[in-house]
Each structure stands twice: as C-alpha cells, then as structure tokens.
Short mmCIF file of C-alpha atoms in Angstrom, two decimals:
data_model
loop_
_atom_site.label_atom_id
_atom_site.label_comp_id
_atom_site.label_asym_id
_atom_site.label_seq_id
_atom_site.Cartn_x
_atom_site.Cartn_y
_atom_site.Cartn_z
CA UNK A 1 0.01 -0.02 -0.04
CA UNK A 2 0.90 3.66 -0.15
CA UNK A 3 2.99 5.26 2.46
CA UNK A 4 1.31 8.62 3.71
CA UNK A 5 2.86 11.08 6.15
CA UNK A 6 1.32 13.99 8.12
CA UNK A 7 2.95 16.96 9.57
CA UNK A 8 2.78 17.95 12.33
CA UNK A 9 1.67 14.91 14.33
CA UNK A 10 0.34 17.12 17.10
CA UNK A 11 -0.21 20.89 17.52
CA UNK A 12 -1.39 23.17 20.13
CA UNK A 13 -2.49 26.64 19.22
CA UNK A 14 -4.25 29.64 20.67
CA UNK A 15 -7.80 30.40 19.77
CA UNK A 16 -8.02 32.63 16.73
CA UNK A 17 -4.80 31.58 15.08
CA UNK A 18 -4.47 29.50 11.89
CA UNK A 19 -2.90 26.08 11.74
CA UNK A 20 -1.64 24.22 8.55
CA UNK A 21 -1.49 20.55 8.27
CA UNK A 22 0.48 18.81 5.52
CA UNK A 23 -0.28 15.39 3.98
CA UNK A 24 2.32 13.81 1.80
CA UNK A 25 2.06 10.68 -0.23
CA UNK A 26 5.63 9.40 -0.25
CA UNK A 27 5.47 6.61 -2.85
CA UNK A 28 2.28 6.93 -4.61
CA UNK A 29 0.76 9.39 -7.17
CA UNK A 30 -2.29 10.54 -5.25
CA UNK A 31 -4.73 11.89 -7.69
CA UNK A 32 -7.36 12.11 -5.00
CA UNK A 33 -6.81 13.06 -1.36
CA UNK A 34 -9.38 12.91 1.37
CA UNK A 35 -9.53 14.92 4.71
CA UNK A 36 -11.26 13.34 7.78
CA UNK A 37 -11.68 14.31 11.34
CA UNK A 38 -12.38 12.13 14.26
CA UNK A 39 -13.81 13.45 17.66
CA UNK A 40 -13.17 11.33 20.71
CA UNK A 41 -15.09 8.06 20.65
CA UNK A 42 -16.72 8.80 17.38
CA UNK A 43 -16.15 7.64 13.82
CA UNK A 44 -14.03 9.20 11.11
CA UNK A 45 -16.14 11.81 9.28
CA UNK A 46 -15.20 12.93 5.81
CA UNK A 47 -14.61 16.69 5.52
CA UNK A 48 -13.60 17.15 1.92
CA UNK A 49 -12.35 15.42 -1.27
CA UNK A 50 -9.66 17.04 -3.32
CA UNK A 51 -8.40 16.11 -6.73
CA UNK A 52 -4.95 17.35 -7.82
CA UNK A 53 -5.16 20.77 -9.43
CA UNK A 54 -8.89 21.27 -8.68
CA UNK A 55 -10.86 22.86 -5.86
CA UNK A 56 -11.81 20.60 -3.02
CA UNK A 57 -15.42 19.29 -2.65
CA UNK A 58 -16.63 19.86 0.87
CA UNK A 59 -19.15 17.63 2.71
CA UNK A 60 -22.39 19.21 4.00
CA UNK A 61 -21.77 21.11 7.18
CA UNK A 62 -18.03 21.71 6.58
CA UNK A 63 -17.25 25.48 6.18
CA UNK A 64 -15.02 25.73 3.19
CA UNK A 65 -13.73 29.17 4.21
CA UNK A 66 -12.71 27.83 7.54
CA UNK A 67 -11.00 24.61 6.40
CA UNK A 68 -8.76 25.66 3.34
CA UNK A 69 -7.66 22.67 1.31
CA UNK A 70 -4.83 22.91 -1.27
CA UNK A 71 -3.88 19.84 -3.47
CA UNK A 72 -1.26 21.41 -5.67
CA UNK A 73 0.64 18.22 -6.47
CA UNK A 74 0.24 14.49 -6.73
CA UNK A 75 2.17 14.07 -3.49
CA UNK A 76 1.07 17.02 -1.25
CA UNK A 77 -2.11 18.27 0.09
CA UNK A 78 -2.55 20.80 2.87
CA UNK A 79 -5.48 21.57 5.28
CA UNK A 80 -5.41 25.04 6.93
CA UNK A 81 -7.74 25.51 9.86
CA UNK A 82 -8.35 29.28 10.00
CA UNK A 83 -9.27 31.14 13.02
CA UNK A 84 -9.31 28.03 15.09
CA UNK A 85 -11.54 27.65 18.07
CA UNK A 86 -11.69 25.02 20.89
CA UNK A 87 -14.50 23.22 19.10
CA UNK A 88 -12.13 22.57 16.20
CA UNK A 89 -9.96 20.45 18.47
CA UNK A 90 -9.97 17.08 16.89
CA UNK A 91 -7.92 14.29 15.13
CA UNK A 92 -7.38 15.23 11.57
CA UNK A 93 -6.46 12.36 9.20
CA UNK A 94 -5.77 12.48 5.37
CA UNK A 95 -5.99 9.65 2.97
CA UNK A 96 -4.93 9.04 -0.58
CA UNK A 97 -6.23 7.28 -3.64
CA UNK A 98 -5.42 7.05 -7.23
CA UNK A 99 -4.99 5.16 -10.37
CA UNK A 100 -4.28 1.53 -9.79
CA UNK A 101 -5.72 1.16 -6.27
CA UNK A 102 -9.17 0.28 -5.12
CA UNK A 103 -8.61 1.54 -1.56
CA UNK A 104 -7.68 4.51 0.41
CA UNK A 105 -4.43 4.72 2.37
CA UNK A 106 -4.38 6.81 5.51
CA UNK A 107 -1.78 8.97 7.19
CA UNK A 108 -1.01 8.71 10.86
CA UNK A 109 -3.25 11.70 11.67
CA UNK A 110 -2.57 15.03 13.38
CA UNK A 111 -3.96 15.90 16.85
CA UNK A 112 -5.07 19.53 17.02
CA UNK A 113 -5.70 21.13 20.32
CA UNK A 114 -7.13 24.66 20.36
CA UNK A 115 -6.73 26.50 23.76
CA UNK B 1 -28.33 9.35 10.18
CA UNK B 2 -25.70 6.68 10.71
CA UNK B 3 -25.62 4.79 7.35
CA UNK B 4 -22.97 2.42 8.58
CA UNK B 5 -23.40 0.90 12.06
CA UNK B 6 -21.28 -1.37 14.17
CA UNK B 7 -23.59 -2.23 17.02
CA UNK B 8 -20.89 -3.87 19.27
CA UNK B 9 -18.68 -1.21 20.73
CA UNK B 10 -16.34 -3.83 22.08
CA UNK B 11 -15.51 -7.51 21.77
CA UNK B 12 -13.20 -9.70 23.83
CA UNK B 13 -11.88 -12.98 22.41
CA UNK B 14 -9.37 -15.47 23.68
CA UNK B 15 -6.01 -15.97 21.66
CA UNK B 16 -6.43 -18.64 19.04
CA UNK B 17 -10.22 -18.32 18.85
CA UNK B 18 -12.28 -16.70 16.01
CA UNK B 19 -13.14 -12.91 16.23
CA UNK B 20 -16.35 -12.03 14.44
CA UNK B 21 -16.89 -8.24 13.86
CA UNK B 22 -20.27 -7.16 12.46
CA UNK B 23 -21.37 -4.24 10.43
CA UNK B 24 -24.78 -3.12 9.04
CA UNK B 25 -25.54 -0.55 6.51
CA UNK B 26 -28.77 1.12 5.37
CA UNK B 27 -27.84 2.69 2.07
CA UNK B 28 -28.59 0.41 -0.78
CA UNK B 29 -26.36 2.40 -3.09
CA UNK B 30 -23.21 1.13 -1.25
CA UNK B 31 -21.35 -1.40 -3.44
CA UNK B 32 -17.84 -1.51 -1.94
CA UNK B 33 -17.02 -2.23 1.59
CA UNK B 34 -13.67 -2.08 3.45
CA UNK B 35 -12.37 -2.98 7.00
CA UNK B 36 -9.72 -0.95 8.60
CA UNK B 37 -7.80 -1.51 11.81
CA UNK B 38 -6.87 1.48 13.98
CA UNK B 39 -4.62 1.97 16.97
CA UNK B 40 -5.02 5.12 19.14
CA UNK B 41 -3.51 8.36 17.72
CA UNK B 42 -2.76 6.52 14.42
CA UNK B 43 -4.57 6.56 11.02
CA UNK B 44 -6.50 3.53 10.00
CA UNK B 45 -4.72 0.63 8.30
CA UNK B 46 -6.44 -1.21 5.39
CA UNK B 47 -7.26 -4.89 6.06
CA UNK B 48 -9.52 -6.23 3.44
CA UNK B 49 -12.19 -5.13 1.07
CA UNK B 50 -15.17 -6.70 -0.86
CA UNK B 51 -17.19 -5.72 -3.81
CA UNK B 52 -20.94 -6.13 -3.88
CA UNK B 53 -20.63 -8.58 -6.71
CA UNK B 54 -18.99 -11.02 -4.26
CA UNK B 55 -20.25 -12.53 -0.96
CA UNK B 56 -16.87 -13.58 0.44
CA UNK B 57 -13.18 -12.45 0.30
CA UNK B 58 -10.32 -14.03 2.09
CA UNK B 59 -6.80 -12.82 2.77
CA UNK B 60 -4.75 -14.91 5.18
CA UNK B 61 -6.33 -14.88 8.59
CA UNK B 62 -8.99 -12.26 7.53
CA UNK B 63 -12.22 -13.16 5.70
CA UNK B 64 -15.02 -10.65 4.99
CA UNK B 65 -18.57 -11.91 4.25
CA UNK B 66 -21.21 -9.84 2.58
CA UNK B 67 -24.92 -10.46 2.74
CA UNK B 68 -26.48 -7.88 0.57
CA UNK B 69 -30.10 -8.95 1.19
CA UNK B 70 -29.66 -8.34 4.85
CA UNK B 71 -27.25 -5.30 4.29
CA UNK B 72 -24.83 -6.92 6.55
CA UNK B 73 -21.16 -7.69 6.45
CA UNK B 74 -18.82 -9.39 8.93
CA UNK B 75 -15.03 -9.66 9.36
CA UNK B 76 -13.70 -13.06 10.71
CA UNK B 77 -10.21 -13.16 12.16
CA UNK B 78 -8.89 -16.73 12.66
CA UNK B 79 -6.94 -17.41 14.76
CA UNK B 80 -7.03 -14.27 16.79
CA UNK B 81 -3.68 -12.97 18.06
CA UNK B 82 -2.88 -10.49 20.74
CA UNK B 83 -1.49 -8.09 18.19
CA UNK B 84 -5.04 -8.00 16.55
CA UNK B 85 -6.24 -5.91 19.55
CA UNK B 86 -7.34 -2.62 18.14
CA UNK B 87 -10.37 -0.74 16.94
CA UNK B 88 -11.88 -2.03 13.74
CA UNK B 89 -13.95 0.17 11.43
CA UNK B 90 -16.03 -0.93 8.52
CA UNK B 91 -16.50 1.51 5.77
CA UNK B 92 -18.71 1.79 2.59
CA UNK B 93 -18.62 3.46 -0.71
CA UNK B 94 -21.23 3.96 -3.38
CA UNK B 95 -18.77 4.48 -6.22
CA UNK B 96 -17.46 0.98 -6.67
CA UNK B 97 -14.09 1.80 -5.31
CA UNK B 98 -12.76 3.36 -2.13
CA UNK B 99 -14.17 6.84 -2.93
CA UNK B 100 -15.95 8.94 -0.38
CA UNK B 101 -16.00 6.44 2.46
CA UNK B 102 -18.66 6.33 5.11
CA UNK B 103 -17.31 4.80 8.26
CA UNK B 104 -18.97 2.86 11.07
CA UNK B 105 -18.38 3.84 14.71
CA UNK B 106 -15.87 1.11 15.38
CA UNK B 107 -15.66 -2.05 17.40
CA UNK B 108 -12.74 -2.41 19.96
CA UNK B 109 -11.28 -5.87 19.86
CA UNK B 110 -9.39 -7.25 22.79
CA UNK B 111 -7.69 -10.47 22.31
CA UNK B 112 -6.64 -12.04 25.56
CA UNK B 113 -3.97 -14.66 26.33
#
C-alpha cells in the first residue's frame, strides 16, 4: 500500500490563530486526497475530497472558508484551519487514492488542540 | 443518520479463537466495503475489502462476508492474536471503489491470552 505522512503529528494553538497540516504521499501518485476528522469516541467523518489541481469538494456542514484545502501536486495536500476555536480540536486524518488502487491509504493523523 | 453501523462497541476474544466483527448498512447504493484497523492516535490501516458482486473475500487470517439482502457484512479473524487488539472500522462506498468512504463507529477488539 501507499505510504502517507502527516506533519505535524500534534499541534497546540491559541484560539483565533491558523494552523496548517500537511499530508504527503511518499511513494504514490495521489490523484485524490481526502481529509477526515475524528472526535473522541466517534467515527471518522469525511470533511472534503480534493483532486490534484482542482478545488476541493466539501461535505455538508463543513465550512470551506474555515477549512482551506490545497492539493497542488500528486504528493502533497494541505489543510489550513483558519481562526481556530476550541471546538475545532480534533484528530485530523488524510488519505490518498489514485489510479491502480481500489482503496484509500491513510496518514497517521494530526492531533489539533485549540486552547 | 448513521448509514454504517457497528452495534458492538467492544469485543473480547481469547487468543487462538475466532473473532467476528459485524457491520450493518442502510444505504442500498453502497457497493464497495472495506475494513480498517486502527490504533489510538494513528491513522487506519487497510485490512480487506469486498465488492458487492461477491459474498466472500479471504486474505490470510482475515475473511469478509457480505450479505446484500440483509445489508450486513462481517469480518472474521482466525486465529485471533494479541496483536489484533485494536479498533476495527467498517467503511462503505457508493462508487465501486474506495471513494468517499462512510465509516462505522468502530468495534474495539481485545484479544486475551
């Protein structure tokens, strides 16, 4: 399967600041990248889907102006949480998919804590 | 509306025995199903998948069964090993591949010695 990394693995920030999370596909041409979040003791919830070079498609209830997604290359996608608030504290996970694979491969996740 | 449900939040199985994890879905458009294993503070690891045109898929110790009429799938792990202890998520897609996955709530499996 694909090797996916995320950076940072955890981040603590003050309320009102912006945080950028990177997702890298190390050995796989990821034509599609997905961003999920998981609140404690809940399931993974899809936030958005991005295709390389295109604007992301956001799920219902996810604010596109708050969660900025950039998928500029086949190996890198970024999620920026703008003006973060404590309720944005969560575990953010990216996954990749592409030609020749019928599954999604997940990164290790990023723990965001907003104080 | 939880379209993919795992009704057992936890399961404890003795080492060497069979672990059976269950998953139910409500959306008849789902045609591709996957099982993932997850450790705390890590991303999910893909285990096995099945297309709706099949009713069984096997990979080593892992077998997934799909009952379309009942909208039910199950993951069998035989024999269970202590390293299998983790949270298991089933996921479903309506696109025939792993596109836009809807996850269940997870089942925590504990394999005891």
